[in-house]
XYZ file of C-alpha atoms in Angstrom:
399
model
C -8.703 -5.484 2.129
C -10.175 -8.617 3.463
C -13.429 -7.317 4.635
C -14.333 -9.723 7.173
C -11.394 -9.271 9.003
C -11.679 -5.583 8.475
C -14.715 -5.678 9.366
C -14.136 -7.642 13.026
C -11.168 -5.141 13.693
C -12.961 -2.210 12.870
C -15.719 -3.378 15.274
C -13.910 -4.218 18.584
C -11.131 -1.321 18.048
C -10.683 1.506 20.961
C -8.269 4.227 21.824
C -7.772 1.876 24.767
C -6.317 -0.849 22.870
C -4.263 1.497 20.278
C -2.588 3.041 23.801
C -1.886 -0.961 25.204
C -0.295 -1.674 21.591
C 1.771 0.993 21.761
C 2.947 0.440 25.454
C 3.554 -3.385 24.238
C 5.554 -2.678 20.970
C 7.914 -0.064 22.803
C 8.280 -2.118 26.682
C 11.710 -2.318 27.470
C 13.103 -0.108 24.386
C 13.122 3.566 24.524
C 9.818 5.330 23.071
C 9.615 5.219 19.247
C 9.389 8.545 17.682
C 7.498 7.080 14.414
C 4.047 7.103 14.077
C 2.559 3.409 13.963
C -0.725 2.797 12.733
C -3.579 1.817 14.179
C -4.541 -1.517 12.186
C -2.384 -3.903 10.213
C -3.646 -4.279 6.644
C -5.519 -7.443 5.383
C -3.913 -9.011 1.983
C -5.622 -11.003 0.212
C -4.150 -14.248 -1.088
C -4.992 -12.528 -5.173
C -3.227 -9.383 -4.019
C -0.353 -11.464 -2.279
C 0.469 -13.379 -5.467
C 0.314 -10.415 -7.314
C 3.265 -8.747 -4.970
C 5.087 -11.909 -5.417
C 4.943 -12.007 -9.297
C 5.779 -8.536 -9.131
C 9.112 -8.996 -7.121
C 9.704 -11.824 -9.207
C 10.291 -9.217 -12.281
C 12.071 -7.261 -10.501
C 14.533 -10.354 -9.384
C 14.708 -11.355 -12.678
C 16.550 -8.389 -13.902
C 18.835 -8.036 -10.859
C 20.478 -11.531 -10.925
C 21.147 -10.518 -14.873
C 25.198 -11.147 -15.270
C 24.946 -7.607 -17.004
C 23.120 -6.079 -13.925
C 26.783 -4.734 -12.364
C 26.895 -3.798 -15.882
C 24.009 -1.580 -16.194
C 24.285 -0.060 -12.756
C 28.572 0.762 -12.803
C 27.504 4.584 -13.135
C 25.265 4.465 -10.060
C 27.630 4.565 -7.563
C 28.638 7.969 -7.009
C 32.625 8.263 -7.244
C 33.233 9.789 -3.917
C 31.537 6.790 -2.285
C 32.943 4.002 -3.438
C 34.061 0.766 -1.415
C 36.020 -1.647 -2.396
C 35.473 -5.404 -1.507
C 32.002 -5.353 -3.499
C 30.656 -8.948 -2.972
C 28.517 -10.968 -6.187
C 24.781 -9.912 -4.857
C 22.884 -7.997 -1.829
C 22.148 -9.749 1.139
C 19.277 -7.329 1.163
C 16.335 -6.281 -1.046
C 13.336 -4.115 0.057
C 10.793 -3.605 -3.255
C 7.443 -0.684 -2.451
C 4.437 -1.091 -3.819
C 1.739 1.200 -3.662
C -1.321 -0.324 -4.053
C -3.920 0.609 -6.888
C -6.297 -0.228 -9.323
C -6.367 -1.299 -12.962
C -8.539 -0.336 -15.521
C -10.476 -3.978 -14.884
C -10.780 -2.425 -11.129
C -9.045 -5.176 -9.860
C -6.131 -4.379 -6.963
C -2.641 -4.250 -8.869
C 0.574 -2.959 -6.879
C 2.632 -0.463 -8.417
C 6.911 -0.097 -7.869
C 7.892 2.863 -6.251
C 11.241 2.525 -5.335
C 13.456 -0.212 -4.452
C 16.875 -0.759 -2.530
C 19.587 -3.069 -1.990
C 20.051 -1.976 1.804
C 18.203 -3.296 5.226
C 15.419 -2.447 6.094
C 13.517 -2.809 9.877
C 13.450 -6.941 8.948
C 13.330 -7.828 13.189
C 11.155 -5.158 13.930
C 8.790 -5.900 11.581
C 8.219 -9.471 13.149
C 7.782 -7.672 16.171
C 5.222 -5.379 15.223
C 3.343 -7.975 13.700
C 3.438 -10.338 16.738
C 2.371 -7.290 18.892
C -0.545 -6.517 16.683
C -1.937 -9.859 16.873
C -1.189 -9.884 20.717
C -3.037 -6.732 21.223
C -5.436 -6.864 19.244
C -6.618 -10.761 19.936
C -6.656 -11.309 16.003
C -5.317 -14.787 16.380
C -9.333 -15.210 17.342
C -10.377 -14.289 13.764
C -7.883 -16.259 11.733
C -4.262 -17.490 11.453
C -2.700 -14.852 10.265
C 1.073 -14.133 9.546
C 3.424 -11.568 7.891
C 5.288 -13.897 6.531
C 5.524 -15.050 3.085
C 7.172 -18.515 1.309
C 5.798 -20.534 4.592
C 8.077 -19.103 6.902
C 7.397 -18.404 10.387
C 9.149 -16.649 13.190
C 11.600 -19.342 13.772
C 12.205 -19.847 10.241
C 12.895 -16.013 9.540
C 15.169 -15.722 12.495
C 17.476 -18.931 11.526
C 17.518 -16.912 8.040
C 17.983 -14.412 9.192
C 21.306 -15.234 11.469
C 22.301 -17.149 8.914
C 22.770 -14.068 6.457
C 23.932 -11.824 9.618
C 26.204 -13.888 10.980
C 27.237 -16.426 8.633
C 30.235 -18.401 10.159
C 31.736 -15.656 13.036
C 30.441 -15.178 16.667
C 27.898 -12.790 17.539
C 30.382 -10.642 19.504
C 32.406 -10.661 15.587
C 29.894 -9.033 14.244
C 28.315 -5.518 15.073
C 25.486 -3.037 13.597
C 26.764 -0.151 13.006
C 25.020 3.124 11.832
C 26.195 7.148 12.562
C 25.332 7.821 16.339
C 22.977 4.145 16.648
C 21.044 4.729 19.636
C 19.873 7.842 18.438
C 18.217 7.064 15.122
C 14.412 7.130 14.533
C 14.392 2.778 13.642
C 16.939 2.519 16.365
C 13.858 -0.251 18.018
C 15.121 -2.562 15.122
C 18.049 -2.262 15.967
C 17.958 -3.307 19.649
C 15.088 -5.998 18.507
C 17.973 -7.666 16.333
C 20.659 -7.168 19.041
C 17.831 -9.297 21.396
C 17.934 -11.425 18.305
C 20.955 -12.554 17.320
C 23.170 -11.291 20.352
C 25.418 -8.843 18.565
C 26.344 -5.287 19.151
C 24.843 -2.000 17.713
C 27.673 0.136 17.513
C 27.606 3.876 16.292
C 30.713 4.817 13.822
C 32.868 6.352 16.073
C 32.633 3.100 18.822
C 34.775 1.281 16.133
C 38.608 1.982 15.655
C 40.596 0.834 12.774
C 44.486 -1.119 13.642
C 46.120 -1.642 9.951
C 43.386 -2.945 8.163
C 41.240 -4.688 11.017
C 38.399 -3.034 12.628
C 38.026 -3.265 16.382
C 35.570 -2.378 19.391
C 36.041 -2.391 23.224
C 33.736 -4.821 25.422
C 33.954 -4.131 29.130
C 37.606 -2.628 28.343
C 38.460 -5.494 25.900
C 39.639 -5.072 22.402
C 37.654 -7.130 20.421
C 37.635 -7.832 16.161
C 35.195 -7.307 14.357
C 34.710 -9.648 11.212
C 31.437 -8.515 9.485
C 29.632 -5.012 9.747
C 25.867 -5.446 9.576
C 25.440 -2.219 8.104
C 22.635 0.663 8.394
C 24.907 3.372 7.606
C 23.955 5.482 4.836
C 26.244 7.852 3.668
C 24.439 10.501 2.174
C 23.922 11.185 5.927
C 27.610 11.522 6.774
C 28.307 13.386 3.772
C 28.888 16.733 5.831
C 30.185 15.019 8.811
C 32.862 13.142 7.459
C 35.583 14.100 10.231
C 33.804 11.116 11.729
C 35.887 8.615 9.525
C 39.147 10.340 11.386
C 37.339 9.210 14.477
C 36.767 5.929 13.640
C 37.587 4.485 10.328
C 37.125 5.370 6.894
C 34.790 2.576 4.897
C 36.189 3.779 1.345
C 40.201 2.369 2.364
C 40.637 -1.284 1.694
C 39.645 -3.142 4.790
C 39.265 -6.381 6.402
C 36.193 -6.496 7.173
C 33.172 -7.902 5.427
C 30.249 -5.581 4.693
C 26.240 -7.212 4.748
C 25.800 -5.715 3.257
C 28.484 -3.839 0.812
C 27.876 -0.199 0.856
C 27.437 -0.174 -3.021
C 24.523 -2.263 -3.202
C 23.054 1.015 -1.731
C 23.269 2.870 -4.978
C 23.536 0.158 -8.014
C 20.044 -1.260 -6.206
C 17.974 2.125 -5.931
C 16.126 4.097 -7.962
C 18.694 4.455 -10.117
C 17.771 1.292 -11.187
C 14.207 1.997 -12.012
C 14.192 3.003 -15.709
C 15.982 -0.196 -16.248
C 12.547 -2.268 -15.206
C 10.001 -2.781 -17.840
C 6.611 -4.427 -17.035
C 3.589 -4.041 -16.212
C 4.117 -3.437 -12.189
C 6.214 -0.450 -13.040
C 5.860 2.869 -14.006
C 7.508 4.097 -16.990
C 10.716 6.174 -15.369
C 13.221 8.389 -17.582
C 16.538 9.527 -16.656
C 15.884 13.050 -16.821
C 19.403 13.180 -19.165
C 17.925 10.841 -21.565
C 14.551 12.747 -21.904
C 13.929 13.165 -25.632
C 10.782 15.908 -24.866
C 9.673 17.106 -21.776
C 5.956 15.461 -21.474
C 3.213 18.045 -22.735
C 1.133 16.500 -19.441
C 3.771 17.024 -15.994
C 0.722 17.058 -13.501
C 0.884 13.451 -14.085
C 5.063 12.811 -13.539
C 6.987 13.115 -10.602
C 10.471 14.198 -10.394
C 12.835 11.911 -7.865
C 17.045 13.055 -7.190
C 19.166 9.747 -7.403
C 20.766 10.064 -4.049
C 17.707 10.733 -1.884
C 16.085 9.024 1.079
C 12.915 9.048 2.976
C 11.365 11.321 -0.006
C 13.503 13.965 0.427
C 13.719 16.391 -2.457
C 11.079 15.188 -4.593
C 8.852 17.163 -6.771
C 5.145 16.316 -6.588
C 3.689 19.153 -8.815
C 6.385 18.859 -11.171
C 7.007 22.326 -13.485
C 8.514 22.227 -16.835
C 10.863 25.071 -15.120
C 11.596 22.102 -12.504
C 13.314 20.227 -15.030
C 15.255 22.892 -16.629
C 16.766 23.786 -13.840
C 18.019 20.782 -13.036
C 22.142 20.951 -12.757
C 22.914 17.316 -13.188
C 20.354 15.786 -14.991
C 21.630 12.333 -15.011
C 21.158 12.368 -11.409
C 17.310 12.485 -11.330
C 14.469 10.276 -12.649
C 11.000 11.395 -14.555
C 8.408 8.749 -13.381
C 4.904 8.160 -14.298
C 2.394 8.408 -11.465
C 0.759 6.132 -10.202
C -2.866 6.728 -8.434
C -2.927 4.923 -4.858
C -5.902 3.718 -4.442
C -7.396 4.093 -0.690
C -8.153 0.396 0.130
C -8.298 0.512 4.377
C -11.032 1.102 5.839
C -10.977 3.567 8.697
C -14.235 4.484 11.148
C -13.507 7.605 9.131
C -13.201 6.872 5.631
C -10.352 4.813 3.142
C -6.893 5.281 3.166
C -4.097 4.826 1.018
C -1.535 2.247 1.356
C 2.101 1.331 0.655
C 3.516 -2.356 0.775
C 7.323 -3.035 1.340
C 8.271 -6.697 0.489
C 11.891 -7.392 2.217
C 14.166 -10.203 0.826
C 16.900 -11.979 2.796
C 19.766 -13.751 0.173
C 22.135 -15.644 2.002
C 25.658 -16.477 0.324
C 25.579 -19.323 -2.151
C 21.740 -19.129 -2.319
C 18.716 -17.762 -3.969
C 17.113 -14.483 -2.266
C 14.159 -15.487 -0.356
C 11.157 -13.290 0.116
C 10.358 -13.501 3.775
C 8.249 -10.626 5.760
C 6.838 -7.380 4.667
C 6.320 -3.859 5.737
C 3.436 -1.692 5.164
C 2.598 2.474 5.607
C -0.868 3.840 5.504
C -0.361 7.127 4.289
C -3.673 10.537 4.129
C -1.126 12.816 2.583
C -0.002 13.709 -0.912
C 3.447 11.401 0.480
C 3.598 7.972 2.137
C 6.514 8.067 4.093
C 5.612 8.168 7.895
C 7.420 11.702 8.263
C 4.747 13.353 6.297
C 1.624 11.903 8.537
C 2.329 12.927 11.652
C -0.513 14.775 11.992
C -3.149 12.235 11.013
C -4.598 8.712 12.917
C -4.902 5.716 11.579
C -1.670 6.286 9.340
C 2.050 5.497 9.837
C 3.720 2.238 9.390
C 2.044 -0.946 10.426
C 2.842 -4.520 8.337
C 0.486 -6.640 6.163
C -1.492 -9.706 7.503
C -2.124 -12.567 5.525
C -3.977 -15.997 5.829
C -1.279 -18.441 6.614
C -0.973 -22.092 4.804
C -0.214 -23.633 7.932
């Protein structure tokens, strides 16, 4: 998107160098079974400040005092945990990026969620990229936003992890850790910050604390950095009689709370209204169903990675719907293939994450990008091609 650095990339790429990138980014973690792109993507400083007023809307809304309000219904009933703090300590916003009618680049919401995303990894990938690929020789380049830089992002970072406990007080914790597909971020925040990653069943519950054993020693936990989403336990939950269950009263605090998950999601989509986002209906609150559906698509509530949505949506689709108020009718929107590959453009997707400490304002920090051929950008549906997967956006630092 910056076409002299595309340019200067596209020139001194080989398979050779792809192969050394990936050998860097996995060394001493077990391989990555996620498909990383070839190239980072080139922002320019227009397109950046167009990302950052569109967050800005988007932030706007969510620190409303009605925003608990407006989102009480999201949280499905079964799932509720008690101890709900005041805000996220987590926000990830995608954008796909298109074109207006001027022709100028605009980005587009997608979805958003008040849940971690791969925040350490992403510095990683970044730094490896620029390793790799020599680009520090072309520019000064960063993928961080707000003038932060790696040391700036990690003290943040900690600082919203940690808060005031020990690193041994505090553990990530997701259903069997070590064995999930972004399982790299976790072990590059363990490297990090120095504190466990813990899968459900390593943690055992004594009246309402939470413990863990270290080299045969009981220790307490305090806070539960948490990647656990439930949906994915939702058939599995004899694991909670193995460990602990998250919905009991507990002394323990989440980063962050479980509920955030849901109230911050797409449920939360038809509540936005400007011009970054795409008009979205609940599909209970449809009036008609639009005359032209090639142009919707239809999205369940409680969802992840794309799963169960309905490109080539059918007026049938909708009708058959059995809870309505669990799915959203959105507008879409037309990516518009921006990166330049020795093969021709391809589309792109940018994820801008958000760290909010306690007491503070949220603070936009890093980013994560996917370059997507398919009809879907989510990584799982590009297997197949090159110079697609997830990668992270580059831009021209102020420093």
């Amino acid at each position: 998107m910056i076409p002299k650095y595309r340019k200067a990339f596209n020139e001194s790429f080989s398979e050779e160098k792809y192969a050394e990138f990936i050998g860097e980014l996995e060394a001493g973690y077990r391989p990555v079974p996620i498909r990383f792109a070839e190239t980072p993507i080139f922002l320019p400083d227009a397109f950046k400040e167009k990302l950052i007023d569109a967050g800005a809307e988007i932030l706007r809304i969510i620190k409303n005092p009605d925003f608990k309000a407006q989102t009480e219904n999201a949280i499905p009933a079964e799932w509720f945990v008690p101890g709900e703090n005041d805000h996220p300590h987590f926000l990830a916003f995608d954008f796909a990026v298109c074109r207006d009618q001027g022709g100028e680049l605009v980005p587009r919401l997608i979805e958003l969620q008040g849940f971690p995303s791969l925040y350490a990894f992403q510095m990683h990938l970044a730094e490896t990229y620029i390793k790799v690929f020599q680009l520090e020789d072309i520019a000064h380049l960063t993928p961080f936003f707000n003038g932060m830089d790696s040391v700036s992002f990690t003290e943040l970072l900690r600082e919203v992890i940690l808060g005031p406990c020990q690193p041994e007080e505090v553990a990530l914790m997701d259903v069997n850790a070590a064995e999930q597909k972004t399982a790299i971020d976790f072990f590059v925040t363990a490297g990090i910050l120095g504190i466990p990653v813990l899968s459900l069943t390593d943690i055992f519950q004594e009246d309402k604390q939470l413990f863990y054993l270290k080299d045969g020693q009981k220790i307490r936990l305090k806070r539960i950095y948490n990647r656990l989403i439930f949906d994915e336990v939702a058939n599995q939950q004899d694991l909670f009689n193995q460990s602990f269950d998250p919905r009991e009263e507990l002394d323990i605090e989440w980063i962050t709370h479980p509920n955030w998950f849901y109230r911050i999601s797409k449920y939360t989509m038809p509540l936005l209204k400007n011009e970054f986002v795409p008009e979205t209906t609940f599909v209970s609150e449809l009036q008609e169903i639009p005359a032209d559906l090639e142009n919707y698509v239809l999205k369940p509530l409680f969802s992840f990675a794309g799963m169960g949505v309905i490109i080539d949506v059918t007026e049938q689709d909708i009708t058959d719907i059995q809870q309505p108020e669990n799915w959203i009718l959105q507008r879409k929107v037309n990516y518009e293939p921006i990166v330049q590959a020795p093969d021709g453009l391809i589309k792109a997707e940018i994820r801008l994450l958000y760290l909010w400490p306690d007491g503070k304002e949220p603070t936009l920090c890093i980013n994560l990008a996917r370059l997507s051929r398919g009809k879907m950008i989510g990584v799982r549906y590009n297997q197949d091609f090159d110079w697609v997967g997830g990668t992270v956006g580059l831009m021209e630092s102020l420093n």
